[in-house]
XYZ file of C-alpha atoms in Angstrom:
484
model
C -42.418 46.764 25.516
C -43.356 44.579 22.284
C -40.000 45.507 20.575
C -37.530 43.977 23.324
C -39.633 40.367 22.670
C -39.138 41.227 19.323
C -35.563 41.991 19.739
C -34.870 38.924 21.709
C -36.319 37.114 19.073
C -34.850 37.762 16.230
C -31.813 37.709 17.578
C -32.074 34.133 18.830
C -33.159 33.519 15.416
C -29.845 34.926 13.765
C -28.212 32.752 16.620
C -29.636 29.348 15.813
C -29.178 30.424 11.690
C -25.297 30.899 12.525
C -25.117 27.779 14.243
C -27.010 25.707 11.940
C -25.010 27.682 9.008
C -21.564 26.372 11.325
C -23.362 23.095 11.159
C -24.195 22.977 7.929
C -20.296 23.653 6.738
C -18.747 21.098 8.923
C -21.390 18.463 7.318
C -20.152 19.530 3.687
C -16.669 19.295 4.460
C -15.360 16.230 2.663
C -14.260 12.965 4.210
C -10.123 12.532 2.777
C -11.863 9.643 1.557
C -14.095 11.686 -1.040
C -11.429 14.351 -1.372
C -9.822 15.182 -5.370
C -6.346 16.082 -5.344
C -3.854 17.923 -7.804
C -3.739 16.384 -11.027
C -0.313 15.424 -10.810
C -0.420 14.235 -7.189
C -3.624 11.996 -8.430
C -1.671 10.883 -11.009
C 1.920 9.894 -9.647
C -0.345 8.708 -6.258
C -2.071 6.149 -8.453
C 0.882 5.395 -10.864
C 2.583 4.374 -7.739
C -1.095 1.843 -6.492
C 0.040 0.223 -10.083
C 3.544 -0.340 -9.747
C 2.734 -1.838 -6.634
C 0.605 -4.175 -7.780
C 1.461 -4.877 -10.954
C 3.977 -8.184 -10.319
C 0.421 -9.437 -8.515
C -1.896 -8.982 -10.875
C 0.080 -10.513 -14.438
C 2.106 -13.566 -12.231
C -1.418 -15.588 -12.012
C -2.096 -15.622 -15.886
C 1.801 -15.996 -15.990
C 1.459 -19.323 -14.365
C -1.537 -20.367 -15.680
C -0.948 -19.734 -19.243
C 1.880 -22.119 -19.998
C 0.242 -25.131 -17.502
C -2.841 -24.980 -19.899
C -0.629 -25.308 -23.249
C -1.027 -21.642 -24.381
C 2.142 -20.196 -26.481
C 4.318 -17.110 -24.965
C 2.130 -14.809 -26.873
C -1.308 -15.962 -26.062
C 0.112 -15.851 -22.243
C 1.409 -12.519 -22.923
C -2.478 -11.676 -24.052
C -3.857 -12.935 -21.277
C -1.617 -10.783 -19.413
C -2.778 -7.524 -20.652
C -6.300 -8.913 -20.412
C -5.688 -9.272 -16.857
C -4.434 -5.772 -16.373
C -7.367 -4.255 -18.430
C -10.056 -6.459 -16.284
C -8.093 -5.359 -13.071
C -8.786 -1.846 -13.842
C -12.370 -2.417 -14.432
C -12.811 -4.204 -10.880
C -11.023 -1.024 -9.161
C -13.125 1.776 -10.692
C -16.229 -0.552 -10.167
C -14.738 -0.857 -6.186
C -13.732 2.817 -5.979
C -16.294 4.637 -8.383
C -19.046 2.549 -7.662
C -22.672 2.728 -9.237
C -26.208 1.778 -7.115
C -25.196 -0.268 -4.289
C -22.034 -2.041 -5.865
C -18.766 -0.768 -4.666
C -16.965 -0.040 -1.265
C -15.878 3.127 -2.275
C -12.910 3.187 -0.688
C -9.514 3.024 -2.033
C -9.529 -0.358 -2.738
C -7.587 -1.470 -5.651
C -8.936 -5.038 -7.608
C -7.061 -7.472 -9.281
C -6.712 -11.280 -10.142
C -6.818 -13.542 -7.047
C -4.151 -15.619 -6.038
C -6.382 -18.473 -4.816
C -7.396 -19.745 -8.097
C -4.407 -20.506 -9.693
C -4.122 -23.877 -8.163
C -7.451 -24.475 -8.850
C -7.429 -23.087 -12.302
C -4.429 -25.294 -13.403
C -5.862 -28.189 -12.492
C -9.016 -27.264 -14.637
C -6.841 -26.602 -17.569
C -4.143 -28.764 -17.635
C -2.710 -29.049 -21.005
C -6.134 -28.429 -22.832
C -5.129 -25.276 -24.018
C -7.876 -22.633 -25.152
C -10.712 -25.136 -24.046
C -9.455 -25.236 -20.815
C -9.240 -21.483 -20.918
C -13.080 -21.801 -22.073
C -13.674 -24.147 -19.266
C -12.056 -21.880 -16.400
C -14.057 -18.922 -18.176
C -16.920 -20.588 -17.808
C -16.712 -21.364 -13.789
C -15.562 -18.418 -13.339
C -18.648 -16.536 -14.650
C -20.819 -18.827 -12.252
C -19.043 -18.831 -9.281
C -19.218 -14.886 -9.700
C -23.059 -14.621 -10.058
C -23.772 -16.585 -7.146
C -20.777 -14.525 -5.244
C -23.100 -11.773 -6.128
C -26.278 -12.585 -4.765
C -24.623 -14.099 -1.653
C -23.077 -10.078 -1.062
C -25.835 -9.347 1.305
C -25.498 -11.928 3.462
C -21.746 -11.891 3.794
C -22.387 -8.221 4.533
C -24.259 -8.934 7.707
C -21.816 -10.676 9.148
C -19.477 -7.560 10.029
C -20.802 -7.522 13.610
C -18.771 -10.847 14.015
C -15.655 -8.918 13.546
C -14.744 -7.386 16.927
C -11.252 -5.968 17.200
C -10.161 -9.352 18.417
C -10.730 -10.871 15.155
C -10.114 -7.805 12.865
C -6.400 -7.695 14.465
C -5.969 -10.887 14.083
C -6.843 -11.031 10.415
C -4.983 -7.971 9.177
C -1.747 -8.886 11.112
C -2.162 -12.949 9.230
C -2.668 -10.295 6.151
C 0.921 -8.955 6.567
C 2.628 -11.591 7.525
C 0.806 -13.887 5.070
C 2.295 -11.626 2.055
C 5.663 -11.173 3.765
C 7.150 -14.327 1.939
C 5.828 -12.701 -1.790
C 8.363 -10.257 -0.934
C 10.831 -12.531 0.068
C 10.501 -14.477 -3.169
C 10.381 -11.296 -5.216
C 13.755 -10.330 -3.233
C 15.247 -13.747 -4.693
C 14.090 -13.246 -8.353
C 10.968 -14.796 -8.411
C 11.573 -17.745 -10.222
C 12.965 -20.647 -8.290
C 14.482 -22.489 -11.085
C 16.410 -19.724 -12.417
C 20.233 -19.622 -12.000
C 20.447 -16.466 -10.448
C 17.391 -17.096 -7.552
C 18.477 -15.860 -3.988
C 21.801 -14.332 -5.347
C 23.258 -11.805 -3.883
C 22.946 -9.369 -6.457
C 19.304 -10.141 -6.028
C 19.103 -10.000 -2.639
C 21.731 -6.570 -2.575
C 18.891 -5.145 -5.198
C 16.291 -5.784 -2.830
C 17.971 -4.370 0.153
C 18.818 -1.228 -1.307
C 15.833 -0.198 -2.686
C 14.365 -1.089 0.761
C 16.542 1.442 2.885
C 16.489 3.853 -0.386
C 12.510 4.042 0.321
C 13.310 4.042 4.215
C 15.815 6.445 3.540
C 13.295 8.546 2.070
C 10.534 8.249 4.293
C 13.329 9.922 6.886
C 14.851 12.581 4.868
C 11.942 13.508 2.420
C 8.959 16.119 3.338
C 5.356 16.520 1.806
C 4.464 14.638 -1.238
C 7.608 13.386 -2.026
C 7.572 11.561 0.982
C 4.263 9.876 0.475
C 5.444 9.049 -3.283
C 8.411 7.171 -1.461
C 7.490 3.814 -2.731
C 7.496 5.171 -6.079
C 10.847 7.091 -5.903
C 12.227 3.876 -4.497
C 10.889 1.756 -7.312
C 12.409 4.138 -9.593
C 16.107 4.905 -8.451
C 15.884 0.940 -7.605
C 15.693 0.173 -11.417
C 17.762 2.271 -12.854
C 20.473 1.121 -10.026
C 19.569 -2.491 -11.271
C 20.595 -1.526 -15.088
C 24.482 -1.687 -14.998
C 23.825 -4.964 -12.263
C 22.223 -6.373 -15.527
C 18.694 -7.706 -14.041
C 16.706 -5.432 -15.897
C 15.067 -6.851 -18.715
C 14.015 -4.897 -21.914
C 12.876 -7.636 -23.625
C 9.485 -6.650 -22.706
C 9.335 -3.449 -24.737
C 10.990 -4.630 -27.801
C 8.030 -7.863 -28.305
C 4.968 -5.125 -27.319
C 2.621 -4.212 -29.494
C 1.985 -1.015 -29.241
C -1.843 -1.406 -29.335
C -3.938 -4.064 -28.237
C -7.404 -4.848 -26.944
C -8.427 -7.673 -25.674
C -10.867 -9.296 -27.668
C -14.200 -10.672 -25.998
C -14.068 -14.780 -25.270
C -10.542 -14.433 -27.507
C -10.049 -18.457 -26.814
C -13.801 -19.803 -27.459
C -17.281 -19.338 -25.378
C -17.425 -20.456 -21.957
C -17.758 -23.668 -21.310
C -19.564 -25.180 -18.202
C -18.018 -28.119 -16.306
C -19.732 -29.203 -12.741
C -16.592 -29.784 -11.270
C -14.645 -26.695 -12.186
C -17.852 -24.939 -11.431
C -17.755 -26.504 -7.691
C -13.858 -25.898 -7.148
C -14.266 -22.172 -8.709
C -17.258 -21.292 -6.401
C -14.718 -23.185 -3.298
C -12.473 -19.839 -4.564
C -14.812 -17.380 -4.506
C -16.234 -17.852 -0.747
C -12.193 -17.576 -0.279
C -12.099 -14.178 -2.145
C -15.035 -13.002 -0.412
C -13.162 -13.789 2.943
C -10.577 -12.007 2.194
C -11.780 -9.092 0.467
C -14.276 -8.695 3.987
C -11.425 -8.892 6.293
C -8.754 -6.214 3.797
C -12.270 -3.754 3.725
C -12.031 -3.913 7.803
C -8.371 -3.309 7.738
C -8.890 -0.151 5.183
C -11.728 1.261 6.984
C -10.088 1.238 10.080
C -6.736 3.088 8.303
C -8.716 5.520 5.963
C -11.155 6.281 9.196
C -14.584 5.426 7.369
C -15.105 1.607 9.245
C -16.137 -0.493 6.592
C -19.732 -1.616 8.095
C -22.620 -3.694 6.550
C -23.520 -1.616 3.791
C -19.887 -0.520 2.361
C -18.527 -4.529 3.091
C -21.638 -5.245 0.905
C -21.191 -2.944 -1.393
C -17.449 -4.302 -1.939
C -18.109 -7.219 -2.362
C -20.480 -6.824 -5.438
C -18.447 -4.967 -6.776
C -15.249 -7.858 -6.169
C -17.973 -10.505 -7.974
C -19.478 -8.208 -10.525
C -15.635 -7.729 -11.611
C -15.078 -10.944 -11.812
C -18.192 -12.288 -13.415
C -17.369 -9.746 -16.282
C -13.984 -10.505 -16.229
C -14.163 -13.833 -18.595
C -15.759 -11.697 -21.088
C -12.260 -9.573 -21.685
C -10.071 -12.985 -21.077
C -9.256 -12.093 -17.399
C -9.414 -14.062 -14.049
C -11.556 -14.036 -10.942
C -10.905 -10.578 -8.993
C -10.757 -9.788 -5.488
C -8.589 -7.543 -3.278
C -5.272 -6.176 -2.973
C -3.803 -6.420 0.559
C -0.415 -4.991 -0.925
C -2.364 -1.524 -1.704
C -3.750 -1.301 1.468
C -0.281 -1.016 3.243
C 0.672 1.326 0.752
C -2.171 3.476 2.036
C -1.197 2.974 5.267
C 2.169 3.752 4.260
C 1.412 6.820 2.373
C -1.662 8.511 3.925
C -3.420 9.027 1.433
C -6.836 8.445 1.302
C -8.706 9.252 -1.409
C -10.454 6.564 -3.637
C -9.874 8.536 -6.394
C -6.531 8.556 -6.762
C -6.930 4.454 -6.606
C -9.310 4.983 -9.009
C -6.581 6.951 -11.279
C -4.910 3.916 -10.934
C -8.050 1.925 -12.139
C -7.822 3.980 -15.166
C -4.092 3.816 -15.772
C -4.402 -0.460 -15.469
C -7.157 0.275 -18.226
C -4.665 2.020 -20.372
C -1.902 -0.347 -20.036
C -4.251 -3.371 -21.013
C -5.112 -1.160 -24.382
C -1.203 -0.298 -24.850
C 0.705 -3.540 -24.307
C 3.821 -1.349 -25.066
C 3.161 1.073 -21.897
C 2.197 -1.821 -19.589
C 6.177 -3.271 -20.550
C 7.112 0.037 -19.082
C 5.856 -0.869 -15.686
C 7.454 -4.448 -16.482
C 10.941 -2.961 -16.491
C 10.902 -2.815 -12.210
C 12.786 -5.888 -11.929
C 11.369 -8.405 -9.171
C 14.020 -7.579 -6.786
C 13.396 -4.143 -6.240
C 9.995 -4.731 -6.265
C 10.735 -7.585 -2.790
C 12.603 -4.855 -1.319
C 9.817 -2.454 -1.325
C 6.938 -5.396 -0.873
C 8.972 -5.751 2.931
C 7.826 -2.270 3.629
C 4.602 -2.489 2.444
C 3.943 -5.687 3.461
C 4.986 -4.565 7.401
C 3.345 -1.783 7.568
C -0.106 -3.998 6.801
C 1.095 -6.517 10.233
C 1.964 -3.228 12.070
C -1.435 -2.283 11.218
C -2.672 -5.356 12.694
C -0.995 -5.431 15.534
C -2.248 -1.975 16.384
C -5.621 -3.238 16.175
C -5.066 -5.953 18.505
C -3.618 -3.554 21.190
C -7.322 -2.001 21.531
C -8.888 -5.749 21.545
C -8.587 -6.077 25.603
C -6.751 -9.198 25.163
C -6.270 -9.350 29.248
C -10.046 -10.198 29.729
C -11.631 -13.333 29.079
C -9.740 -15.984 26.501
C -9.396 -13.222 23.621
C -5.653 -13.598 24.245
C -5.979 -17.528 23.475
C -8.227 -16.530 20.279
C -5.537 -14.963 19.074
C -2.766 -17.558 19.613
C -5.045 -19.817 18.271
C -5.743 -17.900 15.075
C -2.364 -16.614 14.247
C -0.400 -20.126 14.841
C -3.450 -21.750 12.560
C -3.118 -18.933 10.360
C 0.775 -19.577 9.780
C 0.856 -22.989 9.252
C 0.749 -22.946 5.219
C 3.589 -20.396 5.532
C 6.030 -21.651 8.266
C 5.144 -25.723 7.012
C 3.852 -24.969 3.209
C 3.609 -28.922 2.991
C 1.807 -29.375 6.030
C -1.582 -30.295 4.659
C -0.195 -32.360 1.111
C -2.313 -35.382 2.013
C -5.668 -33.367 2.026
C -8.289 -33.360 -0.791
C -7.456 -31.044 -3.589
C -10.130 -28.922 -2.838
C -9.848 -28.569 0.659
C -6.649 -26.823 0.192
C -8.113 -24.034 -1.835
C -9.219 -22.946 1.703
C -6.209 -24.214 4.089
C -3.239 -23.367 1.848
C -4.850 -19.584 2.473
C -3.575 -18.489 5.921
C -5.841 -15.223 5.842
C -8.412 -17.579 5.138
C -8.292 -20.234 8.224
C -7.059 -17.350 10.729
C -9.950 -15.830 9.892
C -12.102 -18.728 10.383
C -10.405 -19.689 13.411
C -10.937 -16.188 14.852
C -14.523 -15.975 13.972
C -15.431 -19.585 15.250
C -13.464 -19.258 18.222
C -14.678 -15.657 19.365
C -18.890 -16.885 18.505
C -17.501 -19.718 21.055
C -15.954 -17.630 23.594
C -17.748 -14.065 23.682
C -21.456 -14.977 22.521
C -22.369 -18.787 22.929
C -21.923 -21.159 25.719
C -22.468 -18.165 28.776
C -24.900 -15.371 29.955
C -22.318 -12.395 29.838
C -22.353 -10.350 33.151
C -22.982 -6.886 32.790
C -19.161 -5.983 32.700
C -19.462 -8.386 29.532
C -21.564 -6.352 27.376
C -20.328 -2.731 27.983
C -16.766 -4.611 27.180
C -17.980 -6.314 24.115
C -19.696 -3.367 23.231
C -16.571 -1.269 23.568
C -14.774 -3.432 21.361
C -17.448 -2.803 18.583
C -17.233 0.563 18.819
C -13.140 0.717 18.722
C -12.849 0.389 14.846
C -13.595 3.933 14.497
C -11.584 5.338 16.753
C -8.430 3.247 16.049
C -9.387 4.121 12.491
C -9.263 7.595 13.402
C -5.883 6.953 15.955
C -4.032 5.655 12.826
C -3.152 9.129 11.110
């Protein structure tokens, strides 16, 4: 009679040990996030993160260069400095160390925002304005580091409502980059919006569409990349590829620490560079809630903290190699959209590859050959597929209850004024339009403001109120999920 217990027993034992073993296994099965892939998929996958961003990252110390005084070949430095201090950001975002980095695939490079900013800094005082912007740069990102946590906390203020809002201003916001890429890129040339421009751009546009249709497997999600390819050497024998590039590289190059001087500390550029950074930060938190919610891992307080160390850590060591302030690249985010594929590694490939082509000025010339064109013509599908994202958020924001639809209207018309009426806020003080020439930037503000007014001050919400609201906190991560 003592055996059958016994029996029983152990049997029940080698039950619960299977299950916890079953348990056990689908705990150690890796997020796509965490997952390696094939060498050459890693590779071509991140090659194709760079040639994305690449026009992004070297048109800010493009502009900046000349308005300061520098010559063609100290711009061209500070070009390569910006690639090799880009690459650095996105292995510190990707990789990650302690609590600094998102560790997602979130590719860094220089920020748009401060180029207005940084002109007016530098202005025709050549490498001491350099020094100067160097110098506010490496402030502004110290204090955008210790501010991280509390920017972090404020992720619960991101309902669907907003989030939508935000991602879809994200896409349209970059939609005219593309545009402007499609016409050349440089408004005073002869040839801007021509139509062998414009023809450039839309074939390399339904070349990538084309392939997105026809192609299977990895080719497919290496579209963008086949499309940037076929779409330069098409561009050869319409004579808008430029080799110039390659012929003045070095072939080696690294960029020398404080190459124009020490930093230099100015209150003013200080104030106006620190006026950027809270506008990075904004940014970068509202592109981490779009990629969480694409890649499935919703960015919440800790990985949104985490990012954004690792956007200001970038960027305060960024001065030291001759690059610019660093924040996040909404363009790569569609293309992982675009592509599904998740991993942060193969961004972090990338990271590696940016490194490379800041060491070997002759390789990053390479990447230079995709003439601006074909780069607008793929930008349209990348840059889409970000607003589609957005919009697909805001179709799981309940915008029939309560004034969440008039949030949005609010937002999103706000959001577009600096692109549908780009001289809509000329009279304004200088530094107030570091802030309201960024429509990601006042949509978001708008959103948040308006939904803290709506949905949590002014009213006791009902019970139907809080399981709503609390549904809408919990949709991130299962639209995140929905997406692939």
């Amino acid at each position: 009679m003592a055996a059958k217990p016994r029996f029983h027993k152990d049997a029940d034992a080698a039950a619960e040990a299977a299950d916890d073993a079953v348990a056990e296994a689908g705990t150690d099965r890796k997020h796509p996030v965490d997952e390696t892939l094939p060498p050459l998929k890693m590779f071509t996958s991140g090659l194709q993160h760079v040639a994305a961003m690449y026009a992004g990252v070297v048109a800010p110390p493009l502009i900046v260069g000349p308005a300061v005084g520098l010559t063609a070949k100290e711009t061209a430095f500070l070009m390569g400095a910006s690639l090799f201090t880009a690459g650095i950001a996105t292995l510190l975002q990707t990789i990650g160390f302690w609590k600094v980095g998102a560790r997602l695939p979130f590719v860094n490079g220089v920020s748009f925002a401060g180029v207005a900013p940084m002109i007016a800094i530098g202005k025709d005082r050549g490498d001491e304005g350099i020094a100067v912007i160097f110098g506010a740069i490496i402030v502004a990102s110290l204090l955008g580091f210790v501010l991280a946590p509390y920017f972090g906390k404020l992720v619960r203020f991101f309902p669907p409502v907003v989030t939508g809002t935000v991602i879809t201003l994200i896409g349209v916001s970059l939609l005219p980059v593309a545009f402007n890429w499609s016409q050349g890129g440089n408004a005073a040339a002869d040839d801007y919006g021509s139509m062998t421009n414009i023809t450039m751009a839309a074939v390399t546009l339904v070349i990538v569409l084309a392939m997105r249709k026809l192609l299977r497997g990895f080719l497919q999600q290496i579209a963008i990349l086949l499309g940037l390819i076929i779409g330069t050497l098409v561009a050869i024998p319409a004579g808008i590829t430029d080799f110039s590039a390659i012929k003045n590289a070095d072939v080696v190059g690294f960029p020398t620490p404080f190459a124009f001087g020490g930093p230099q500390f100015e209150i003013a550029a200080i104030v106006s560079m620190c006026i950027v950074m809270l506008v990075c930060m904004t940014e970068s938190t509202a592109d981490m809630l779009a990629l969480g919610k694409i890649v499935g891992r919703p960015a919440d307080e800790r990985i949104i903290e985490g990012g954004l160390r690792a956007d200001t850590l970038g960027s305060a060591i960024s001065p030291i190699f001759n690059g610019f302030m660093c924040s996040a690249f909404a363009q790569n985010v569609g293309l992982v959209a675009m592509t599904k594929i998740r991993s942060r590694f193969v961004v972090a490939v990338g990271g590696g590859i940016l490194i490379l082509l800041g060491l070997v000025p002759v390789a990053a010339s390479v990447i230079a050959l995709v003439p601006l064109p074909v780069l607008g013509g793929a930008g349209i599908v990348l840059f889409g597929t970000v607003a589609a994202s957005g919009i697909q958020t805001l179709a799981t924001a309940a915008l029939e209850k309560g004034e969440n639809a008039l949030i949005v209207a609010a937002a999103v018309g706000i959001g577009l004024i600096p692109i549908a009426a780009p001289q809509f806020y000329h009279a304004f003080p200088e530094d107030l339009l570091v802030v309201l020439d960024s429509g990601i930037s006042t949509g978001c503000v708008v959103a948040i403001v308006l939904n803290l007014a709506f949905n949590h001050f002014g009213r006791r919400p009902d019970a139907e109120d809080e399981e709503q609201h609390s549904g809408d906190r919990a949709v991130p991560a299962a639209a995140g999920v929905g997406v692939h």
